[in-house]
Tab-separated table of C-alpha atoms and ligand atoms in Angstrom:
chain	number	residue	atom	x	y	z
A	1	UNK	CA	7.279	101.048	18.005
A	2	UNK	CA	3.507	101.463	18.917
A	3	UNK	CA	1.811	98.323	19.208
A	4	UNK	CA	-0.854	97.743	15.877
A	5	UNK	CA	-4.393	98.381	17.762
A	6	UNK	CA	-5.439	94.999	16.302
A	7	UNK	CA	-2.956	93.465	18.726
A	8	UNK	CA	-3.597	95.413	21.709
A	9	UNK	CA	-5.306	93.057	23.969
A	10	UNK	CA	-8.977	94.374	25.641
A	11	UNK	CA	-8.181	96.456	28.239
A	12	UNK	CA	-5.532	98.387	26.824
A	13	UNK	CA	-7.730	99.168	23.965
A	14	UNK	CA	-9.730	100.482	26.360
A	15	UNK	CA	-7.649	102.307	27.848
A	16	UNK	CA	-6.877	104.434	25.088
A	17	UNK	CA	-10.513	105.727	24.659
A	18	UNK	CA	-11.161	108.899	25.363
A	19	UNK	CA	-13.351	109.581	28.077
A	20	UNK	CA	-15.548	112.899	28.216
A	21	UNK	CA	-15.960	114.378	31.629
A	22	UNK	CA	-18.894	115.803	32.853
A	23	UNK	CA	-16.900	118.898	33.361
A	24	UNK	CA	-17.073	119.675	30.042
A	25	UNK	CA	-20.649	120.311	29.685
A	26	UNK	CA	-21.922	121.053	32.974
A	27	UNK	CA	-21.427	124.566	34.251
A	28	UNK	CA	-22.179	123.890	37.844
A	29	UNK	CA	-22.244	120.673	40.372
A	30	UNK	CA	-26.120	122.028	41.057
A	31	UNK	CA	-27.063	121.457	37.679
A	32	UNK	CA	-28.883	117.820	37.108
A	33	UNK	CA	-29.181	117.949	33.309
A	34	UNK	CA	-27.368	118.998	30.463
A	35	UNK	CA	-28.807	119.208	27.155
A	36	UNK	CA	-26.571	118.956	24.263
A	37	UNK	CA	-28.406	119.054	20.791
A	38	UNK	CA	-26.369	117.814	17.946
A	39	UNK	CA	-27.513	118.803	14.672
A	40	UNK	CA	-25.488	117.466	13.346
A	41	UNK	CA	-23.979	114.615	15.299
A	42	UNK	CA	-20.918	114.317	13.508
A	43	UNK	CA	-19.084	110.817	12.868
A	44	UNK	CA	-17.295	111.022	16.369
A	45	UNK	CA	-14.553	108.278	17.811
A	46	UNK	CA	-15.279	105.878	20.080
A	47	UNK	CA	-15.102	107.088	23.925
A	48	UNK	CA	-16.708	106.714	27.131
A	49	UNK	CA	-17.561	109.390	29.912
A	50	UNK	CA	-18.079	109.689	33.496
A	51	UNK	CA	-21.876	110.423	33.032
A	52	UNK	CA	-24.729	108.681	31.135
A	53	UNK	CA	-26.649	110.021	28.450
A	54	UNK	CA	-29.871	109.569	26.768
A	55	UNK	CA	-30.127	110.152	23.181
A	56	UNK	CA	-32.780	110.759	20.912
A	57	UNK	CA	-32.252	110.521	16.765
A	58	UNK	CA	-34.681	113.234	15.796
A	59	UNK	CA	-33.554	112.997	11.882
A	60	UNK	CA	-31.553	111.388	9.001
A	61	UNK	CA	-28.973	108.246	9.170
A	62	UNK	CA	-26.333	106.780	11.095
A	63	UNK	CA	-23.997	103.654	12.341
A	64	UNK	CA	-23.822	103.673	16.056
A	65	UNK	CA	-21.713	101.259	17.154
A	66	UNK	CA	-22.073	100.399	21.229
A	67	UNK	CA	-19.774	98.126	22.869
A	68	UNK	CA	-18.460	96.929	19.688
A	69	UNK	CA	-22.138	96.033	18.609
A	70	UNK	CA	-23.429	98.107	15.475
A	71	UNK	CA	-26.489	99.137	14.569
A	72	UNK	CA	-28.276	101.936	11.621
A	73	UNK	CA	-29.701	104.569	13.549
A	74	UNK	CA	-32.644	106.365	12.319
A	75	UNK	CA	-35.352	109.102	12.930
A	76	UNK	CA	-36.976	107.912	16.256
A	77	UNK	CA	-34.989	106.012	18.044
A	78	UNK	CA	-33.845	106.536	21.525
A	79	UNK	CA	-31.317	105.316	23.229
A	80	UNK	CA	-29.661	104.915	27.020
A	81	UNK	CA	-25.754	105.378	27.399
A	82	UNK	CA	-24.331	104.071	30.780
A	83	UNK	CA	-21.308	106.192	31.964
A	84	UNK	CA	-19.317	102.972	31.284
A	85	UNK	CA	-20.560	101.605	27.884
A	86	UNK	CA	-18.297	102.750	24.506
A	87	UNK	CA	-19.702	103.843	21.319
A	88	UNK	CA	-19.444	105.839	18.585
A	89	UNK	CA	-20.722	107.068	15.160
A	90	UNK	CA	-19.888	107.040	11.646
A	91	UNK	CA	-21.184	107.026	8.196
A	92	UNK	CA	-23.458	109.677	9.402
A	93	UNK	CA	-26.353	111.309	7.435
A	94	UNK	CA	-27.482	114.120	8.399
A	95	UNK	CA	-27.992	112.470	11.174
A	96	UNK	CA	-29.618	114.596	13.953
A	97	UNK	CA	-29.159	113.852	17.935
A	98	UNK	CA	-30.801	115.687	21.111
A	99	UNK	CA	-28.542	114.244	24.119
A	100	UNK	CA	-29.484	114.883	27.390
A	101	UNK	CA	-26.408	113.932	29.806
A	102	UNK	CA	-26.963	113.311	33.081
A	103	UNK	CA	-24.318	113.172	35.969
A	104	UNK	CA	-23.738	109.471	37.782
A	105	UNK	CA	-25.030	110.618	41.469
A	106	UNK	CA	-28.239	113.085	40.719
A	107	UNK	CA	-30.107	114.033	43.140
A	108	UNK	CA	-33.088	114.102	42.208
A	109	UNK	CA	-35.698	115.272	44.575
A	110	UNK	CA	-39.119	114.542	42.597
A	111	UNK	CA	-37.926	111.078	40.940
A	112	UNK	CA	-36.497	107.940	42.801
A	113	UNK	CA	-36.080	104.762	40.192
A	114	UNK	CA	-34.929	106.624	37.110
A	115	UNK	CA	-32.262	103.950	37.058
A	116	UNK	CA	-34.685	101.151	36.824
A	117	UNK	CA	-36.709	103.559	34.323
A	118	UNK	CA	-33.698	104.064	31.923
A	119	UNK	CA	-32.515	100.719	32.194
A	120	UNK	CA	-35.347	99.597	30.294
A	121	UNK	CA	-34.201	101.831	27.735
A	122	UNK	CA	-30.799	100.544	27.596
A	123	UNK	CA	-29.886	99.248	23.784
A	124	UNK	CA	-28.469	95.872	23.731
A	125	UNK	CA	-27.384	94.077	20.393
A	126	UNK	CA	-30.367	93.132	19.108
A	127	UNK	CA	-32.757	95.667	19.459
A	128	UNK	CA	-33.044	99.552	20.133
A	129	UNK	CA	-36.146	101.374	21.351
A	130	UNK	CA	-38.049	103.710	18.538
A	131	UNK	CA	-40.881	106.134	19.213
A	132	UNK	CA	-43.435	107.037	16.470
A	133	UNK	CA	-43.867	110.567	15.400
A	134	UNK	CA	-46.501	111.277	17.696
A	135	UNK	CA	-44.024	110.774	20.678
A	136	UNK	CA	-41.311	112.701	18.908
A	137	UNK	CA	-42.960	115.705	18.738
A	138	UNK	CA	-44.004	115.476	22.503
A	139	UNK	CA	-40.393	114.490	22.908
A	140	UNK	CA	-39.122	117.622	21.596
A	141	UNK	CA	-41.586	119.924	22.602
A	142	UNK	CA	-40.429	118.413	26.498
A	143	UNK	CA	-36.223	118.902	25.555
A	144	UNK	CA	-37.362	122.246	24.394
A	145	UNK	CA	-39.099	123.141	27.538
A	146	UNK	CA	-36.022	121.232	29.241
A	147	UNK	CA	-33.481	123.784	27.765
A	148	UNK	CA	-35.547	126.789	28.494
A	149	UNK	CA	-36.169	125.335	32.532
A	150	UNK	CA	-32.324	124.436	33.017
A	151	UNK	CA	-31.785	126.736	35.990
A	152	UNK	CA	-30.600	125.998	39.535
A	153	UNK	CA	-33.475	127.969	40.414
A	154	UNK	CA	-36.030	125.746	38.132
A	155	UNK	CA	-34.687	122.707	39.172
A	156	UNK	CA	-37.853	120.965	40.511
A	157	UNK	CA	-39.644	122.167	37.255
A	158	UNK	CA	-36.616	120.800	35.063
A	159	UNK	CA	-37.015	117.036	36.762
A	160	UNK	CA	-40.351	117.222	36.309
A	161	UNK	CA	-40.109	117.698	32.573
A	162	UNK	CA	-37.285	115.357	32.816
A	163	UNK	CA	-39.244	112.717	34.260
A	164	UNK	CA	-41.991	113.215	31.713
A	165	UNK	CA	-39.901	112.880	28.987
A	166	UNK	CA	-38.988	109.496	30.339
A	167	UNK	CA	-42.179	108.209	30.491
A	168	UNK	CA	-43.243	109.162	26.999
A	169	UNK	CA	-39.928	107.021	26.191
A	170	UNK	CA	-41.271	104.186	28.361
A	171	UNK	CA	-44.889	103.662	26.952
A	172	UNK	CA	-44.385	104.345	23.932
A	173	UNK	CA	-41.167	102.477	22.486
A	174	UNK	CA	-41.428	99.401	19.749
A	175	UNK	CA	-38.206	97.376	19.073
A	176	UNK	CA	-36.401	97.316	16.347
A	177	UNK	CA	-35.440	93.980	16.435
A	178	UNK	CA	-37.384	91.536	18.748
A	179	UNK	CA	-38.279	87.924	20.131
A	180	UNK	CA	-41.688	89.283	19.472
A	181	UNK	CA	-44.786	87.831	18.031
A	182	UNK	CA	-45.044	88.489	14.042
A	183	UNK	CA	-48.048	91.112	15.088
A	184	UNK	CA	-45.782	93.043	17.168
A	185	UNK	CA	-43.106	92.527	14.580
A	186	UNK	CA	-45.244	93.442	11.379
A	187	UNK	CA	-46.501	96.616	13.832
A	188	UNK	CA	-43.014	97.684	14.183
A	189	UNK	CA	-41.914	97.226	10.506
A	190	UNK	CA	-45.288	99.543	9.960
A	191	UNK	CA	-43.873	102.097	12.367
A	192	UNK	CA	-40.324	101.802	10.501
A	193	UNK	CA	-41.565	102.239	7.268
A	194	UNK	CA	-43.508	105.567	8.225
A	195	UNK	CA	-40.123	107.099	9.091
A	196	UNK	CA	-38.357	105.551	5.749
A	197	UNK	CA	-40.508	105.175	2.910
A	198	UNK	CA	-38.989	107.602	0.411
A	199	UNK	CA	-35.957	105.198	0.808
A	200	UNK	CA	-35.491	102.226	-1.369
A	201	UNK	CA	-36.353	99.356	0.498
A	202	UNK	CA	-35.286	95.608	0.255
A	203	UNK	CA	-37.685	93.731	1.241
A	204	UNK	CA	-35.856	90.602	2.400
A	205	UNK	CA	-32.956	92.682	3.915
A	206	UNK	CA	-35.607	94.744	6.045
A	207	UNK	CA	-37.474	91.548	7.176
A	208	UNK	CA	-34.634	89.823	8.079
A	209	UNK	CA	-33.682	93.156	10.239
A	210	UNK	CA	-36.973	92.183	11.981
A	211	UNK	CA	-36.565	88.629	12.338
A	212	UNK	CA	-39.373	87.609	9.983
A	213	UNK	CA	-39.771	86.662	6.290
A	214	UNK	CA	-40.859	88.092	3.508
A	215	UNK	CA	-43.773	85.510	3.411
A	216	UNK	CA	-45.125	85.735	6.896
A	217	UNK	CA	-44.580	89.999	6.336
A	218	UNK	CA	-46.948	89.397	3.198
A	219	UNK	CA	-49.668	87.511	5.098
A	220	UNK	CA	-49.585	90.199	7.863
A	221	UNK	CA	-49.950	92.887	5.243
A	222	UNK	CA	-52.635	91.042	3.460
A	223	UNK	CA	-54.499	90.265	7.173
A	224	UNK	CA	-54.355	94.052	8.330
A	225	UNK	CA	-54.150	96.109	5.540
A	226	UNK	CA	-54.964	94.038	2.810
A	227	UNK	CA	-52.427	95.301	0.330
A	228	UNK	CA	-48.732	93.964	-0.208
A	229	UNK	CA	-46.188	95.698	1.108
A	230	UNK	CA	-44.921	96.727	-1.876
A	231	UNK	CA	-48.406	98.796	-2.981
A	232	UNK	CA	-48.895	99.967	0.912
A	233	UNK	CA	-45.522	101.697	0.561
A	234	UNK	CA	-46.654	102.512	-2.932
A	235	UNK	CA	-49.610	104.147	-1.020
A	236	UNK	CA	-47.472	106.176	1.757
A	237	UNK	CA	-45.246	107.421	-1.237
A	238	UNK	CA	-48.387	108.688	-3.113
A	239	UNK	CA	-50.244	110.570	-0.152
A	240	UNK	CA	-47.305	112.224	0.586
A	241	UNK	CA	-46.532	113.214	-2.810
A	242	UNK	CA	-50.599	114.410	-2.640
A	243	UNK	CA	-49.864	116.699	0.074
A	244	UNK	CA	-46.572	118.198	-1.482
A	245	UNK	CA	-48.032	118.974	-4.780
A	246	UNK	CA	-51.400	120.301	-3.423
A	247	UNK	CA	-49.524	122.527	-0.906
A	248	UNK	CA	-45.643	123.348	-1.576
A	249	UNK	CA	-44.363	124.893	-4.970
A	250	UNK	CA	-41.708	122.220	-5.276
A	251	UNK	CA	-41.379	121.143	-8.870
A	252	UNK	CA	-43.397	117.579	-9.275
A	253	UNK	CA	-40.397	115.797	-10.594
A	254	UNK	CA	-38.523	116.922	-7.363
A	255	UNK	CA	-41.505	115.580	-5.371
A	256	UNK	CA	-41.701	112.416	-7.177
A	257	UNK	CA	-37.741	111.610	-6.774
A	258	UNK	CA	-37.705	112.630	-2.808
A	259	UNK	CA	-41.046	110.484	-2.281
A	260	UNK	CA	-38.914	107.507	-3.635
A	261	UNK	CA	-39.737	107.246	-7.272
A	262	UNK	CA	-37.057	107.523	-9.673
A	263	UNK	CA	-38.853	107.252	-12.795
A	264	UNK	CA	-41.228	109.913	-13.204
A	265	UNK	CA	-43.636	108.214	-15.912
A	266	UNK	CA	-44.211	105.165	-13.332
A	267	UNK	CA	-44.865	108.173	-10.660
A	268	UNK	CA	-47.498	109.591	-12.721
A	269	UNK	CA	-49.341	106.620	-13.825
A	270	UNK	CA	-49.623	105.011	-10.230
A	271	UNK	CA	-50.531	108.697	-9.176
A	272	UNK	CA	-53.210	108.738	-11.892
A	273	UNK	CA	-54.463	105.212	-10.685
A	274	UNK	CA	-54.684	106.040	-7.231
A	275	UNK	CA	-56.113	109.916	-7.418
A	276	UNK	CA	-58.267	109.604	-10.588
A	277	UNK	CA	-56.010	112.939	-11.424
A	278	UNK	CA	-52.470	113.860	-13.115
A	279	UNK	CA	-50.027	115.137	-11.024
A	280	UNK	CA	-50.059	118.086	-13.053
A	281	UNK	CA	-53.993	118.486	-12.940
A	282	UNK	CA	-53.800	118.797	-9.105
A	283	UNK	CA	-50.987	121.392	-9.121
A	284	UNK	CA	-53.633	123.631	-11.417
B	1	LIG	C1	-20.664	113.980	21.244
B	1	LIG	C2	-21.344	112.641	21.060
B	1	LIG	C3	-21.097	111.824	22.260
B	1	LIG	C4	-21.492	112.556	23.514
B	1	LIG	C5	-20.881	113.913	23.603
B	1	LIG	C6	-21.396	114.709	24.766
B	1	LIG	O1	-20.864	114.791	20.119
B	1	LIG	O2	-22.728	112.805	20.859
B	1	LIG	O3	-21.755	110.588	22.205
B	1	LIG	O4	-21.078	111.770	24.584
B	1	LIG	O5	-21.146	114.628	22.410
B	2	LIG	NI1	-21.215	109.544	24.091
């Protein structure tokens, strides 16, 4: 009778992950890089590989769970794999990847510490890296340019770009979660909620995510913005709800409910309050 997985002891669980092999998505030994967009990324069993990847959530919602540590992915965030390390995803949502594998011995002719480089990048179970949207552009406009470059014959060309896209990662990356001060904390709950604010958010869940408390979040938001959190995401919901009325044809009431309101009277008073104008003015 097989053995219940519960009672399988470490390494034989282990050794009944699946490991992907850089055969599968290479085509030749010359090539350095492969790119593998997934969109989507599917929920997708744990495994390991015999190469490393760097991934890149470029849209909606996920559980990644790496080395039996979990974590909610979302827009932004990237991510280093070592060969070694097991993970894998589920209760995806729409949840959008750009991988970019990368064999265990490259050789690279134009870079030299990429290991010490990605390292840095390297998840562990407190905190992942996130880019703002700024960076994510540059990042994709540089794994576009990557797939387009991914030649033998480009190859110099292709580490450059490769390298570049690296750095971007480097100087630009917050934490999620952090031993930070509160300013970098309140900076990166800022940066979070510029990706999520159509969601519903729970305040105390969120700041816990963060390591801070409501209180000290309301004193930064008071200090730097000088609103609560609660009218600054008020605020984010409204502009964009501005934008989508003034230039899409979407119905208002659609607008309202994706910018995070679900009751469409509230939307149109705060609108009113913060515009000087009805919804339904501005769309005439
Ligand atoms: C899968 C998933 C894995 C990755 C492979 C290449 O869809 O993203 O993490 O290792 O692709
Ligand atoms: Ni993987």
């Amino acid at each position: 009778m097989l053995k219940n997985n519960k009672w399988l002891g470490r390494k034989e669980r282990r050794d009944m992950i699946q490991k992907l092999s850089f055969k599968d998505f290479f085509h030749s030994t010359k090539q350095q890089l492969a790119i593998e967009p997934r969109a989507p990324q599917m929920n997708y069993p744990e495994h390991t590989h015999d190469f490393s990847e760097l991934v890149i959530v470029t849209k909606g919602k996920g559980r990644h769970i790496l080395n039996g540590y979990q974590h909610d992915l979302h827009k932004g965030m990237v991510l280093y794999i070592d060969a070694a390390d097991h993970h894998l995803y589920e209760n995806v949502s729409d949840l959008h990847l750009a991988n970019i594998l990368l064999k265990d011995h490259n050789d690279f002719r134009f870079i030299h510490n990429l290991d010490a480089l990605l390292k840095n990048l390297k998840p562990n179970d407190a905190s992942y890296k996130i880019v703002n949207q700024n960076t994510l552009d540059l990042i994709n406009s540089n794994i576009n340019h990557l797939i387009s470059q991914n030649t033998p014959e480009t190859k110099l060309q292709c580490e450059c770009s490769f390298f570049q896209l690296v750095t971007l990662m480097q100087h630009n990356y917050i934490n999620s979660k952090t031993k930070g001060t509160t300013e970098e904390k309140g900076q990166q709950i800022l940066n979070w909620l510029s990706y999520n604010f159509t969601e519903e958010i729970n305040w105390a869940k969120l700041t816990r995510q963060f390591g801070l408390s409501v209180r000290t979040l309301h004193r930064f938001f008071k200090d730097k913005i000088g609103l609560t959190p609660q009218n600054y995401l008020i605020k984010l919901r409204l502009s964009n709800a501005y934008y989508q009325i003034r230039y899409t044809d979407k119905a208002i009431i659609d607008i309202a409910i994706e910018c995070g309101f679900n009751d469409s009277c509230y939307f149109s008073t705060c609108f009113k309050n913060q515009f000087k104008i009805s919804p339904r003015e501005l769309r005439r």
